[in-house]
XYZ file of C-alpha atoms in Angstrom:
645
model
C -4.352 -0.803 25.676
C -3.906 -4.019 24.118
C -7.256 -5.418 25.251
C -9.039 -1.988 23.523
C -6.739 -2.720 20.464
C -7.748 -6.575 20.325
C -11.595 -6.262 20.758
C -11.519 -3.426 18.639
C -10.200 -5.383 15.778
C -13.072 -8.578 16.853
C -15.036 -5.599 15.669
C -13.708 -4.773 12.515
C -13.138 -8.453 11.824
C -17.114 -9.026 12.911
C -17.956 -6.738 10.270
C -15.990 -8.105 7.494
C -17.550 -11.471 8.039
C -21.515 -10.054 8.319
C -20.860 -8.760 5.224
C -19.241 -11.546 3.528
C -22.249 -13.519 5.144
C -25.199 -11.124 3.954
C -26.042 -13.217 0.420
C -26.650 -16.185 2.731
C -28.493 -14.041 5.388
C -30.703 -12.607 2.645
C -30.754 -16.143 0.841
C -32.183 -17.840 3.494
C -34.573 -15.305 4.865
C -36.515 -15.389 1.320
C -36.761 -18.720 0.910
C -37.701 -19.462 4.803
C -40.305 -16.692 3.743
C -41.477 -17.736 1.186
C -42.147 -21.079 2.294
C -43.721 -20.046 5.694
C -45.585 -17.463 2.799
C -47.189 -20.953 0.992
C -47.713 -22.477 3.966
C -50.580 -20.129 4.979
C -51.341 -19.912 1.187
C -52.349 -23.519 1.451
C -54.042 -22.940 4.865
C -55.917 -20.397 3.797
C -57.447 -22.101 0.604
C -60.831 -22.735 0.933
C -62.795 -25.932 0.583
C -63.200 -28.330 -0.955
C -60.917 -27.377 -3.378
C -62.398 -27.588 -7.032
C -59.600 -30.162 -8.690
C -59.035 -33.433 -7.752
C -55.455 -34.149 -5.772
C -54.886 -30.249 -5.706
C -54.317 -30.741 -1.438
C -51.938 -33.598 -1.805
C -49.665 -32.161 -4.649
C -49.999 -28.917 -3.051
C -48.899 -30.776 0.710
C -46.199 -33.082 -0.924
C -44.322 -29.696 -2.951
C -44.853 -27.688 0.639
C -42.469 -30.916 2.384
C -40.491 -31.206 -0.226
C -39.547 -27.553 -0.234
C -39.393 -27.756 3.312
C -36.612 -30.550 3.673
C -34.972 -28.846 0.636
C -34.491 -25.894 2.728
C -33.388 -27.989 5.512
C -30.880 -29.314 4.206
C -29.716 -26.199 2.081
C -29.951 -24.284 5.699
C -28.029 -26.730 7.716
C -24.764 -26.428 4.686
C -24.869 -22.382 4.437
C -21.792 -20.938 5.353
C -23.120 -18.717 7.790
C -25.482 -21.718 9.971
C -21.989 -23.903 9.759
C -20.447 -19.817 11.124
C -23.099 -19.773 14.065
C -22.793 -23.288 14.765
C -18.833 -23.487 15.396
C -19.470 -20.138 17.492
C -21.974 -21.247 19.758
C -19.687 -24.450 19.920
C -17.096 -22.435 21.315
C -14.427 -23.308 18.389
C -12.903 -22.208 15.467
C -14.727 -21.085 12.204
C -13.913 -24.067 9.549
C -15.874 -23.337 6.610
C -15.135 -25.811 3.611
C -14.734 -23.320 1.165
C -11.431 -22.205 3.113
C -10.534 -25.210 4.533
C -6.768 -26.541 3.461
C -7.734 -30.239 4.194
C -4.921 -32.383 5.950
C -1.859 -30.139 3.749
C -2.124 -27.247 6.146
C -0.846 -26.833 9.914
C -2.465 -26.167 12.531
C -1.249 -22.256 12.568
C -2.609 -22.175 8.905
C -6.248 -23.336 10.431
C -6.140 -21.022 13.140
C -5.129 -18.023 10.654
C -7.521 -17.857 8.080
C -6.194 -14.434 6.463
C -3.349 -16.632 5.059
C -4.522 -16.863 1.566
C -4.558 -14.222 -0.180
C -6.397 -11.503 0.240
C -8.623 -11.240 -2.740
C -9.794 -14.408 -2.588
C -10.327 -13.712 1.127
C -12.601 -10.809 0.831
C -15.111 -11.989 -1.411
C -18.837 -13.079 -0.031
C -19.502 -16.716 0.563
C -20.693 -19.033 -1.028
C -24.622 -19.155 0.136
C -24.804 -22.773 -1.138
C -22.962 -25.432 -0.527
C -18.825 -25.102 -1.820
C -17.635 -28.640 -3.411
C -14.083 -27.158 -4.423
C -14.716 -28.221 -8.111
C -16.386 -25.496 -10.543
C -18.174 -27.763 -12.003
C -19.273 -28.979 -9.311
C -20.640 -25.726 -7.964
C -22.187 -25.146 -11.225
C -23.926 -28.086 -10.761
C -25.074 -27.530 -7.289
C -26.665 -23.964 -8.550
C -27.592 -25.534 -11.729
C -29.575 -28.413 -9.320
C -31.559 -25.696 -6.904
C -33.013 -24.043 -9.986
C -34.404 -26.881 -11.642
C -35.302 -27.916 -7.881
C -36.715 -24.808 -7.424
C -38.208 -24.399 -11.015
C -40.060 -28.039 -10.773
C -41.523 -27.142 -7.111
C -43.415 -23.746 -8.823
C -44.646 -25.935 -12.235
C -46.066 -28.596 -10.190
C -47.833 -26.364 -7.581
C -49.592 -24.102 -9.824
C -52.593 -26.151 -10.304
C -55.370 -24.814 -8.984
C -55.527 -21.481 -10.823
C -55.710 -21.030 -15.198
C -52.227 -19.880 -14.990
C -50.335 -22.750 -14.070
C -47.195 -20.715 -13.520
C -45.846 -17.652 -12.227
C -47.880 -15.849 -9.552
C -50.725 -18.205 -9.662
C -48.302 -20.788 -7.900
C -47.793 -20.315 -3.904
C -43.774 -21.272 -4.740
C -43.166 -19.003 -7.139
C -41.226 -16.483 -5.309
C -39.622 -19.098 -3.160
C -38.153 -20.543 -6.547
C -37.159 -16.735 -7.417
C -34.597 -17.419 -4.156
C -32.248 -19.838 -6.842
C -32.177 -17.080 -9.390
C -31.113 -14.632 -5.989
C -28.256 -17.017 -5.246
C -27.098 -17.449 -8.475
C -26.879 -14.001 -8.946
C -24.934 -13.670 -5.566
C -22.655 -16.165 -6.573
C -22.010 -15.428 -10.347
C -22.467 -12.145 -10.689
C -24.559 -10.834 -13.648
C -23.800 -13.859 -16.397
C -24.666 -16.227 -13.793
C -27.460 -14.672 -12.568
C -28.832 -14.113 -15.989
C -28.436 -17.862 -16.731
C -30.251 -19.313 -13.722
C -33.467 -16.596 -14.487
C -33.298 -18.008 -18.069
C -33.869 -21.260 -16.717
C -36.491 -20.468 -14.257
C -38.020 -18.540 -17.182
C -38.324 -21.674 -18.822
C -40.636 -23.531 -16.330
C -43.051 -20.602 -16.526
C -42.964 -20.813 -20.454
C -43.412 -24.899 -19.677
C -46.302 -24.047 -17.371
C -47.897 -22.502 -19.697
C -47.858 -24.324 -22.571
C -48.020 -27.877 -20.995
C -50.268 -27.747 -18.143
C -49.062 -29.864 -14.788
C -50.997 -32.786 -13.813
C -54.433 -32.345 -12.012
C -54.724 -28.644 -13.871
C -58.253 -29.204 -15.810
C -58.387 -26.000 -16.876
C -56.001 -25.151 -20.209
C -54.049 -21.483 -20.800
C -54.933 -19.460 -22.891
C -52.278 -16.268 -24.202
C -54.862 -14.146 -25.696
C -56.712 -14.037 -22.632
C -54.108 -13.075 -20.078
C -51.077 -12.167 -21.920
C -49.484 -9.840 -19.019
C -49.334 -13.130 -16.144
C -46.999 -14.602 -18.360
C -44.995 -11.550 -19.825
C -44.851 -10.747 -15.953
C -43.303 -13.962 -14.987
C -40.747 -13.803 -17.663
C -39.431 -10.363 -16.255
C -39.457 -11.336 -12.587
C -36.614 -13.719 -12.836
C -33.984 -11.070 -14.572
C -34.775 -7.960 -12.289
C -34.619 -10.156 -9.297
C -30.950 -11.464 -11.219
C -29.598 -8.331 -11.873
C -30.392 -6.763 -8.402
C -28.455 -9.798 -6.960
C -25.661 -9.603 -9.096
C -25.405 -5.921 -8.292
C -25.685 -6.363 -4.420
C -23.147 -8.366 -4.834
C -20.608 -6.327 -6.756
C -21.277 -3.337 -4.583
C -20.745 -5.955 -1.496
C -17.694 -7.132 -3.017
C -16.240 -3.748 -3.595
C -17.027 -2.966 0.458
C -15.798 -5.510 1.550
C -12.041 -5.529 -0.522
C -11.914 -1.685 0.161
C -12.246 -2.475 4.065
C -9.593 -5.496 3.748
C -7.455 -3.191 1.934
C -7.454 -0.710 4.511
C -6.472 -3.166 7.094
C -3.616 -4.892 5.030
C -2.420 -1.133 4.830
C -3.149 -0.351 8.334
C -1.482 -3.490 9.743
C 1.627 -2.811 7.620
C 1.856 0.534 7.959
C 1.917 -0.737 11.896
C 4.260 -3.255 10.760
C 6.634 -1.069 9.206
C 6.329 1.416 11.903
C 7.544 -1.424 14.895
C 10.153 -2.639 12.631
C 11.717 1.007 11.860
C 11.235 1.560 15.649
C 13.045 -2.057 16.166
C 15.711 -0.622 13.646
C 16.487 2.305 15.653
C 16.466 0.921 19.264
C 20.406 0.795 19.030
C 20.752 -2.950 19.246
C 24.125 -3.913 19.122
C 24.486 -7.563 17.716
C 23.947 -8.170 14.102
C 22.039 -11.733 15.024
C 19.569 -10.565 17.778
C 18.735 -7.750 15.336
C 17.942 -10.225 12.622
C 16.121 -12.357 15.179
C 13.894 -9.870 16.328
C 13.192 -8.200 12.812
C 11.895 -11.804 11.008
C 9.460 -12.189 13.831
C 8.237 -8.932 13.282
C 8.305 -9.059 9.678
C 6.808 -12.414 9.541
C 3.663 -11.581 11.780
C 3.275 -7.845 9.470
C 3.343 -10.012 6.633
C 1.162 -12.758 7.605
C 4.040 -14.826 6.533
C 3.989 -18.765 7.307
C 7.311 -18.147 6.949
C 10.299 -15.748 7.184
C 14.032 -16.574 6.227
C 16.854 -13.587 6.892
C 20.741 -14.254 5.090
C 23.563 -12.469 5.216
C 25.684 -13.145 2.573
C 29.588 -14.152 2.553
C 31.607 -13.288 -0.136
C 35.030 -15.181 0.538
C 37.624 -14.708 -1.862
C 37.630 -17.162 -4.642
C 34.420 -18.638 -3.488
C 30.935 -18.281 -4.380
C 28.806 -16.224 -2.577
C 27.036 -18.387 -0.087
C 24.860 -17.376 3.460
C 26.599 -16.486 6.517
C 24.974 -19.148 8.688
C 26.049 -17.707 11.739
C 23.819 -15.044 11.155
C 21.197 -16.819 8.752
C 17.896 -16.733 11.288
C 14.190 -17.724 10.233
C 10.848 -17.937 11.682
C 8.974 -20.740 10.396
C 5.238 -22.949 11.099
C 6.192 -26.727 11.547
C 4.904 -29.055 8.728
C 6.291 -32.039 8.012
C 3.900 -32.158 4.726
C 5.835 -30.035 2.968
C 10.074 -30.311 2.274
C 12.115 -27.077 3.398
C 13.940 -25.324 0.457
C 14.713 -22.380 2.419
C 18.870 -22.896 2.253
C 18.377 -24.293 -1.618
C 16.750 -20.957 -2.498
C 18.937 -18.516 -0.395
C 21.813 -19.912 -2.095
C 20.520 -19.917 -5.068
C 19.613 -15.679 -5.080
C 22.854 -15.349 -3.575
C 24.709 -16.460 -6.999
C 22.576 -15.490 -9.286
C 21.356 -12.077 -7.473
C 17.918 -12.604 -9.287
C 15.020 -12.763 -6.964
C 13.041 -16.270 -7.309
C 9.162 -15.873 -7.044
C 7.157 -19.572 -7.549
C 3.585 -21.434 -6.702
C 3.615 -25.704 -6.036
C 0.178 -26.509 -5.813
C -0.687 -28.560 -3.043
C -0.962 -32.343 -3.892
C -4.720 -33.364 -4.872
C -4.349 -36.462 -2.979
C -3.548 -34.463 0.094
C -6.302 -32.098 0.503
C -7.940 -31.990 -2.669
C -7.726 -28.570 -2.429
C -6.715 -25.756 -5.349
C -4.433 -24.141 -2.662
C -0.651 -23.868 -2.943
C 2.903 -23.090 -1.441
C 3.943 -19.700 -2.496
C 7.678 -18.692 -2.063
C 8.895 -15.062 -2.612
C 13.330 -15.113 -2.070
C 13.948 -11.240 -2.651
C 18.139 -10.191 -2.858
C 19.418 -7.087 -1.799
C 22.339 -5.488 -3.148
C 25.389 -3.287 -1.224
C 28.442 -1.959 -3.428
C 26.905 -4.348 -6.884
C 26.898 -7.534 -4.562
C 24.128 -9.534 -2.769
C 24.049 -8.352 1.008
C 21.095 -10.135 2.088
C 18.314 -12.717 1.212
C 14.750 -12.406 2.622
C 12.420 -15.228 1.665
C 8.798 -15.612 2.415
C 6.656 -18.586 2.137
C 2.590 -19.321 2.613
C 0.283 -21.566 1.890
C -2.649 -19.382 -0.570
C -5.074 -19.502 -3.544
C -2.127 -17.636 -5.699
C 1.603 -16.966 -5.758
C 2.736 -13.786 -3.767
C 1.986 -10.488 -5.929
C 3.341 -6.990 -5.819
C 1.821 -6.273 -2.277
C 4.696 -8.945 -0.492
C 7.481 -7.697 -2.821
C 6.826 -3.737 -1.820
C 6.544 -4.970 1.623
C 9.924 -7.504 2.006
C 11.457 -4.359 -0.532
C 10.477 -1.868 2.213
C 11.955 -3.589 4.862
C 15.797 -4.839 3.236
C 17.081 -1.488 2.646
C 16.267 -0.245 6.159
C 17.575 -3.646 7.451
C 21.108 -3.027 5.468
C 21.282 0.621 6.571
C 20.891 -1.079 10.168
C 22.970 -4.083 10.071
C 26.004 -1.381 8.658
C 25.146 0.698 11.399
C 25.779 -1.768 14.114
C 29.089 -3.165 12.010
C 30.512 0.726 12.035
C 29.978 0.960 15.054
C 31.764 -2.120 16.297
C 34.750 -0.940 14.320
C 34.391 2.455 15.305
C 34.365 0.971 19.062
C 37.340 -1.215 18.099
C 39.205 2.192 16.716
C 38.392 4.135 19.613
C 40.116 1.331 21.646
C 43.052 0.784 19.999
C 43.013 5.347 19.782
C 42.372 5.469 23.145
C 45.268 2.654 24.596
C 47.905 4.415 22.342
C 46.899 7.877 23.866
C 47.013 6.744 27.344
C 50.835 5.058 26.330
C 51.811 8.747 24.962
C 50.813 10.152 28.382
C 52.207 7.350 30.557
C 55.430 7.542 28.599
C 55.600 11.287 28.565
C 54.329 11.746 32.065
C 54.671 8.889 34.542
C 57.750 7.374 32.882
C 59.446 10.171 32.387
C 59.200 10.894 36.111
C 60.369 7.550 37.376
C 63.371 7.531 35.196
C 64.652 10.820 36.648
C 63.938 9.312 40.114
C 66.150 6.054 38.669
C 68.796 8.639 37.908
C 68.352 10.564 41.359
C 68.663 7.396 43.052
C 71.549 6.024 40.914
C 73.327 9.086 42.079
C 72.596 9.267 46.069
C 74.137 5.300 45.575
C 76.905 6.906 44.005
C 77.829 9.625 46.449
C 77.237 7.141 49.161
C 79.756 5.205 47.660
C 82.166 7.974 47.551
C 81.925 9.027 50.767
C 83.166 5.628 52.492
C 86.123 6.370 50.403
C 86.695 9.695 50.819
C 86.242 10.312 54.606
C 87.705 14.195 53.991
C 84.427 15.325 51.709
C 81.935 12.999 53.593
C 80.216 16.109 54.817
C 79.621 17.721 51.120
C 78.575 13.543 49.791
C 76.003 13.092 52.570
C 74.970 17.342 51.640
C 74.253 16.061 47.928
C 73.191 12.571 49.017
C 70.293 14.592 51.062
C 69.732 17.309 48.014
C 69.041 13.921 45.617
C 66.773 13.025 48.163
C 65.181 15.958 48.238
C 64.474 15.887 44.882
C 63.155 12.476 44.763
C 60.221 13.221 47.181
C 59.550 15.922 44.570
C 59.385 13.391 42.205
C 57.942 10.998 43.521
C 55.167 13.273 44.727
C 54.539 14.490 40.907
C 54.515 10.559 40.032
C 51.541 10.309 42.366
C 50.115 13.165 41.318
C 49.851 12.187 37.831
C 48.889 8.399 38.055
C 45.993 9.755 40.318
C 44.965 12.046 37.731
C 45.505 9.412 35.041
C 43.105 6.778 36.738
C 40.159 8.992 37.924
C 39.841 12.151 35.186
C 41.663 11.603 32.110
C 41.570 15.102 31.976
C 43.427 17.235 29.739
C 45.923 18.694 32.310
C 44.635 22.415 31.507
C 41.178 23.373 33.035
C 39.183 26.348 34.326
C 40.803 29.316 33.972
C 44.514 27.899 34.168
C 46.324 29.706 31.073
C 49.761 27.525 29.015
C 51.831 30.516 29.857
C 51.042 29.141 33.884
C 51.465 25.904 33.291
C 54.820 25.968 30.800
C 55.866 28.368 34.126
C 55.206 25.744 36.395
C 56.391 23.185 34.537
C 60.006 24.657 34.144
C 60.184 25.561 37.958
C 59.314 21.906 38.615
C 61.813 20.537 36.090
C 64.673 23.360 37.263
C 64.239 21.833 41.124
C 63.892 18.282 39.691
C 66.865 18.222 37.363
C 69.002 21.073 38.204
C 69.297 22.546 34.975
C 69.047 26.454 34.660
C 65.436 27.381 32.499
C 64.080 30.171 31.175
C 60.673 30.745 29.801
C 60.307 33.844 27.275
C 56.690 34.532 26.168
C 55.619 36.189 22.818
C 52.315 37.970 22.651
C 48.716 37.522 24.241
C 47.095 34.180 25.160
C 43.311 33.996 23.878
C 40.938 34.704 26.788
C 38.299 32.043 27.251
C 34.996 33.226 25.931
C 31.302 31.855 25.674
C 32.665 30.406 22.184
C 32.299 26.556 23.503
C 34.667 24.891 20.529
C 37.156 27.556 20.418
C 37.794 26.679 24.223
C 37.940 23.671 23.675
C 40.143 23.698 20.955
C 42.748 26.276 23.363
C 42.628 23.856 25.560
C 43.613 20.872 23.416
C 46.325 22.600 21.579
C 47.490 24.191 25.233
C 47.556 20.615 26.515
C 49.518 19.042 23.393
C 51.787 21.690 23.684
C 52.318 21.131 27.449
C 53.166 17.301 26.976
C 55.380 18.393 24.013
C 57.655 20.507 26.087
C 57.401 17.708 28.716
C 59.017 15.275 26.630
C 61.624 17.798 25.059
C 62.671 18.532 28.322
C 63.263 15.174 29.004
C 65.434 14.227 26.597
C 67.424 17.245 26.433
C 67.940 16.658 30.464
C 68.906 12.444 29.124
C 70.502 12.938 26.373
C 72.021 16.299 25.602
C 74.403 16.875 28.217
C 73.149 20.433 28.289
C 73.749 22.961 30.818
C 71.017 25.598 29.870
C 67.578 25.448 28.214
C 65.051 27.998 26.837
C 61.824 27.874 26.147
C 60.052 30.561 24.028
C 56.054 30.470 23.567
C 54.574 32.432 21.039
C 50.806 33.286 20.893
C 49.729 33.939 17.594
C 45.646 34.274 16.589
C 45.696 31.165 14.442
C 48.504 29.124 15.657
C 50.486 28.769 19.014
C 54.134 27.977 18.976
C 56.957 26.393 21.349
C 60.630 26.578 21.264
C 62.560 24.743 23.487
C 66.183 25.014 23.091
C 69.208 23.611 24.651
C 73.135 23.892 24.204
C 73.793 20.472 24.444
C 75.860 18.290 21.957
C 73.095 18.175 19.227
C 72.420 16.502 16.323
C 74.452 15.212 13.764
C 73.076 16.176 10.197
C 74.885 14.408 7.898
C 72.524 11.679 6.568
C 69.992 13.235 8.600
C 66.460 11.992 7.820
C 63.366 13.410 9.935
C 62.499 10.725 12.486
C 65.893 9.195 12.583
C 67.230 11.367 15.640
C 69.757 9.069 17.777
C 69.566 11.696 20.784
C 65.973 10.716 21.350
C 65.084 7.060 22.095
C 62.238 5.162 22.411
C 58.958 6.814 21.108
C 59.423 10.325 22.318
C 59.881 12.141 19.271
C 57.155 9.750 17.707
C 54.380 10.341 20.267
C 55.763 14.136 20.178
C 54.643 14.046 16.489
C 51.884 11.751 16.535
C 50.748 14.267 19.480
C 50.780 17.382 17.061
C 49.695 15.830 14.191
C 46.127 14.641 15.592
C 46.041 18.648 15.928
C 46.587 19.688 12.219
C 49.821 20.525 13.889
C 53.619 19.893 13.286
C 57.181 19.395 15.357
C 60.267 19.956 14.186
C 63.930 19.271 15.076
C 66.905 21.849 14.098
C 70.342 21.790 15.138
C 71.085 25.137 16.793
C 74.138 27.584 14.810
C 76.049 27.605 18.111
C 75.776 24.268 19.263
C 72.809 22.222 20.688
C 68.900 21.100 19.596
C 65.940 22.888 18.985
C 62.701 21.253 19.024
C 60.082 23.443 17.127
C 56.316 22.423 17.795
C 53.890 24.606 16.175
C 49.351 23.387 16.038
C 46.874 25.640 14.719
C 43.758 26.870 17.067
């Protein structure tokens, strides 16, 4: 796939450059032409030729125009193109050469500068940097040009125009011109061709005997004067039409390559990474390379009390070309959008001594805002023709929302981890505390009392035989115990279950739960059960939610139990369940030695240490539910727990 996708792309990228190269292909075809065209012109004349010198002059303008075109060949763009090619190496063409300023990456990328500049046609003559320069150069080939066609037309009565053999190789510098200048340009250069032709005719060239006369062929020289502009204006429209192609094609790869570019980073965004700083490593590659950044800077920003906002440099990353040339203002400029929350867009021209080059270091540092303060700096940097424009900002704008959105993804979700924790440890202390523990302090107490008996029976030889009948009762009921213990630290460490499953109803397990505790503790119980429990049904939450509130509920009446068995000194307890459609309640009441109520605040119950009546609540109230403690009329506690379904 990738080696389809890369030579696909050499294809596209093959085009762009045939058609940036087509003024020089079409440049240097004519005047090739029309040399080899005066070549055989001058073979073909016959002899002896009726003026004097005619062969030499004719011989010396055909070698001049031949090394001209030489050494006009050997510096078009597209010779020094084929010549690096079949060299195996890089394309280096002056005109986008950085000169010792830029990296190596830089030379190896030339899509760097901008993209304008980028996809307009070459230069088909030589490129000096200078403009006047280049004037000068195009300015020099038509006077070349125009001299080789006034001094070759000499052996006709029209000393110009079509009577000479180079006057459509001289129409090539009007071609160029127009090619390179558009329609002022090439308007200029036919102007000054035009003007050799009017020369010609009005000052004959040496060795022409024969003087020209207007009256007698007035079209030769109208003719020649119209030549020039047509072939101008066809030029200058080529290339505007070329120009046009070839910026529509570049524009639909700048928006096909970020469109790709924004497509892997939203992709990247969504993987579910889960650390802020290999997130922001991965996304400035990726941004940098859908940029065609030289360089890519990603801050976070701290905002510390009573200090200025500044970047968070453990996660500050960047992706960056090495070159010494230039000084690194990254940190400078990241600091400085982080205070002043103003983006900071500038262009430092290269130094002349450096490269002599009209190229320069453009830096785009873009802010991004979260509840009115500066979240995060991106800041791009490249070496172009022209400061970043409106493309880069979209782009980097695209990108830092989707980044935030991200970056406060993975944060919530650390916390939410960190909740779920700290949730999850203080649920598993409720159950140990209202399961486990619970257990092994009765089995404390069971054991404190077979000590006891023991001890009372090596003083009491006479009721030995009713001691050692209790002391194996207590034992009894610490293998029950202790067999309930295991039960539940099994189920603890391998389910984590709620305690109610498949088809087992409260009612059964409140049932159970009293015959265990009536064996375990030797209390009298008695369960009294009000209405219909809900039937499970294909309704997924609403069985869910039964079972929640049924297991709540069931650790609820655990505890209660509990403490009335440790701290009421009761002698009977009653439990009453009552099933209503939008709420389930549990009574569980015992005619101990209650609660005092004078100063009574809720929460502040002496009978019940340690967290029972806490988790109790804290146990009800995840459920939208409540729990309540009354003193009974006739003596005693009642603990009232009541949780919507």
């Amino acid at each position: 796939m990738s080696q389809e996708h890369s030579y696909l792309k050499g294809i596209s990228q093959s085009t762009l450059r045939q058609w940036r190269s087509t003024p020089t292909y079409i440049f240097l075809i004519w005047r090739w032409g029309t040399w080899v065209f005066a070549l055989i012109w001058l073979l073909t004349l016959s002899r002896p030729l009726p003026y004097p010198n005619i062969e030499s002059t004719l011989t010396l303008c055909l070698a001049i125009a031949f090394l001209y075109t030489l050494v006009v060949t050997l510096y078009a763009p597209v010779s020094r193109f084929l010549i690096s090619r079949w060299r195996g190496k890089s394309s280096a063409r002056t005109s986008e050469s950085l000169g010792r300023g830029r990296s190596r990456s830089q030379h190896d990328n030339p899509q760097l500068p901008g993209a304008k500049e980028e996809a307009r046609i070459l230069r088909p003559l030589l490129d000096t940097r200078n403009r006047y320069g280049n004037v000068a150069i195009y300015g020099l080939d038509v006077i070349i040009c125009g001299l080789i066609t006034y001094f070759s037309a000499v052996n006709e009565s029209a000393p110009f125009g079509a009577s000479s053999p180079f006057y459509r190789y001289g129409l090539s510098a009007v071609l160029v011109a127009g090619f390179t200048y558009s329609y002022t340009g090439g308007l200029l250069a036919a102007l000054g061709y035009s003007l050799f032709a009017i020369f010609g005719a009005f000052i004959q060239p040496p060795g022409q005997l024969a003087p020209y006369v207007i009256t007698h062929r007035p079209l030769d020289l109208a003719g020649a004067l119209i030549d020039a502009p047509l072939v101008a204006l066809m030029a200058a429209y080529l290339a505007s039409q070329l120009n046009k192609a070839i910026l529509s094609k570049r524009e639909q790869q700048e928006n096909a390559r970020r469109e790709r570019a924004l497509r892997g980073i939203s992709e990247m965004l969504v993987m579910g990474i889960g650390d802020q700083v290999q997130l922001l490593r991965q996304s400035v590659k990726a941004l940098r390379q859908g940029g065609h950044f030289e360089k890519l800077v990603i801050a976070l920003i701290r905002h510390d009390k009573g200090e200025e906002p500044r970047p968070d440099f453990d996660t500050y990353v960047e992706a960056d070309v090495t070159d010494e040339e230039h000084p690194d203002v990254s940190e400078e400029l990241v600091n400085l959008v982080a205070k002043t929350g103003h983006q900071h867009r500038s262009f430092d021209p290269l130094s002349e001594t450096l490269d002599g080059s009209k190229y320069g270091v453009a830096r785009l540092y873009l802010p991004f805002f979260k509840e009115k303060q500066v979240y995060l700096v991106i800041g791009a940097e490249s070496t172009r023709y022209t400061a970043f424009d409106k493309r880069q900002e979209e782009f980097l704008a695209l990108i830092g929302p989707q980044l935030i959105v991200a970056l406060e993804n993975i944060r919530l979700t650390e916390k939410t981890a960190e909740l779920a924790t700290v949730a999850e440890r203080g649920r598993i202390a409720r159950e140990i505390h209202d399961g486990i523990a619970q257990l092994l302090y009765m089995l404390s107490l069971s054991s404190e009392s077979c000590l006891a008996l023991l001890e009372r029976a090596g003083k009491d030889s006479a009721g030995e035989g009713r001691s050692l009948t209790l002391v194996r009762q207590y034992l009894e009921k610490q293998v029950t115990i202790s067999k309930q213990a295991l039960w539940e630290t099994r189920h603890y460490m391998f389910t984590l279950q709620p305690l109610i499953s498949g088809d087992t109803t409260l009612t059964q397990m409140l049932s159970s739960q009293l015959h265990e505790f009536e064996a375990i503790s030797g209390l009298p119980t008695r369960l009294e059960v009000e209405g219909n429990e809900e039937a499970r049904n294909g309704n997924q939450r609403r069985n869910q939610r039964r079972m929640q509130v049924g297991m709540a509920l069931f650790r609820i009446t655990q505890e209660a139990l509990t403490n009335a068995y440790k701290h009421a000194e009761a002698s009977q307890l009653d439990v009453r369940l009552c099933h209503r459609s939008e709420r389930t309640t549990v009574e569980i009441r015992d005619n101990g030695k209650g609660i005092a109520l004078s100063g009574y605040t809720p929460g502040s119950e002496k009978i019940y240490s340690g967290r029972g009546l806490q988790g109790m609540r804290a146990r009800a109230a995840e459920l939208n539910g409540t729990v309540e403690v009354e003193s009974n009329i006739t003596g005693g506690t009642c603990v009232v727990a009541s949780i919507p379904l």
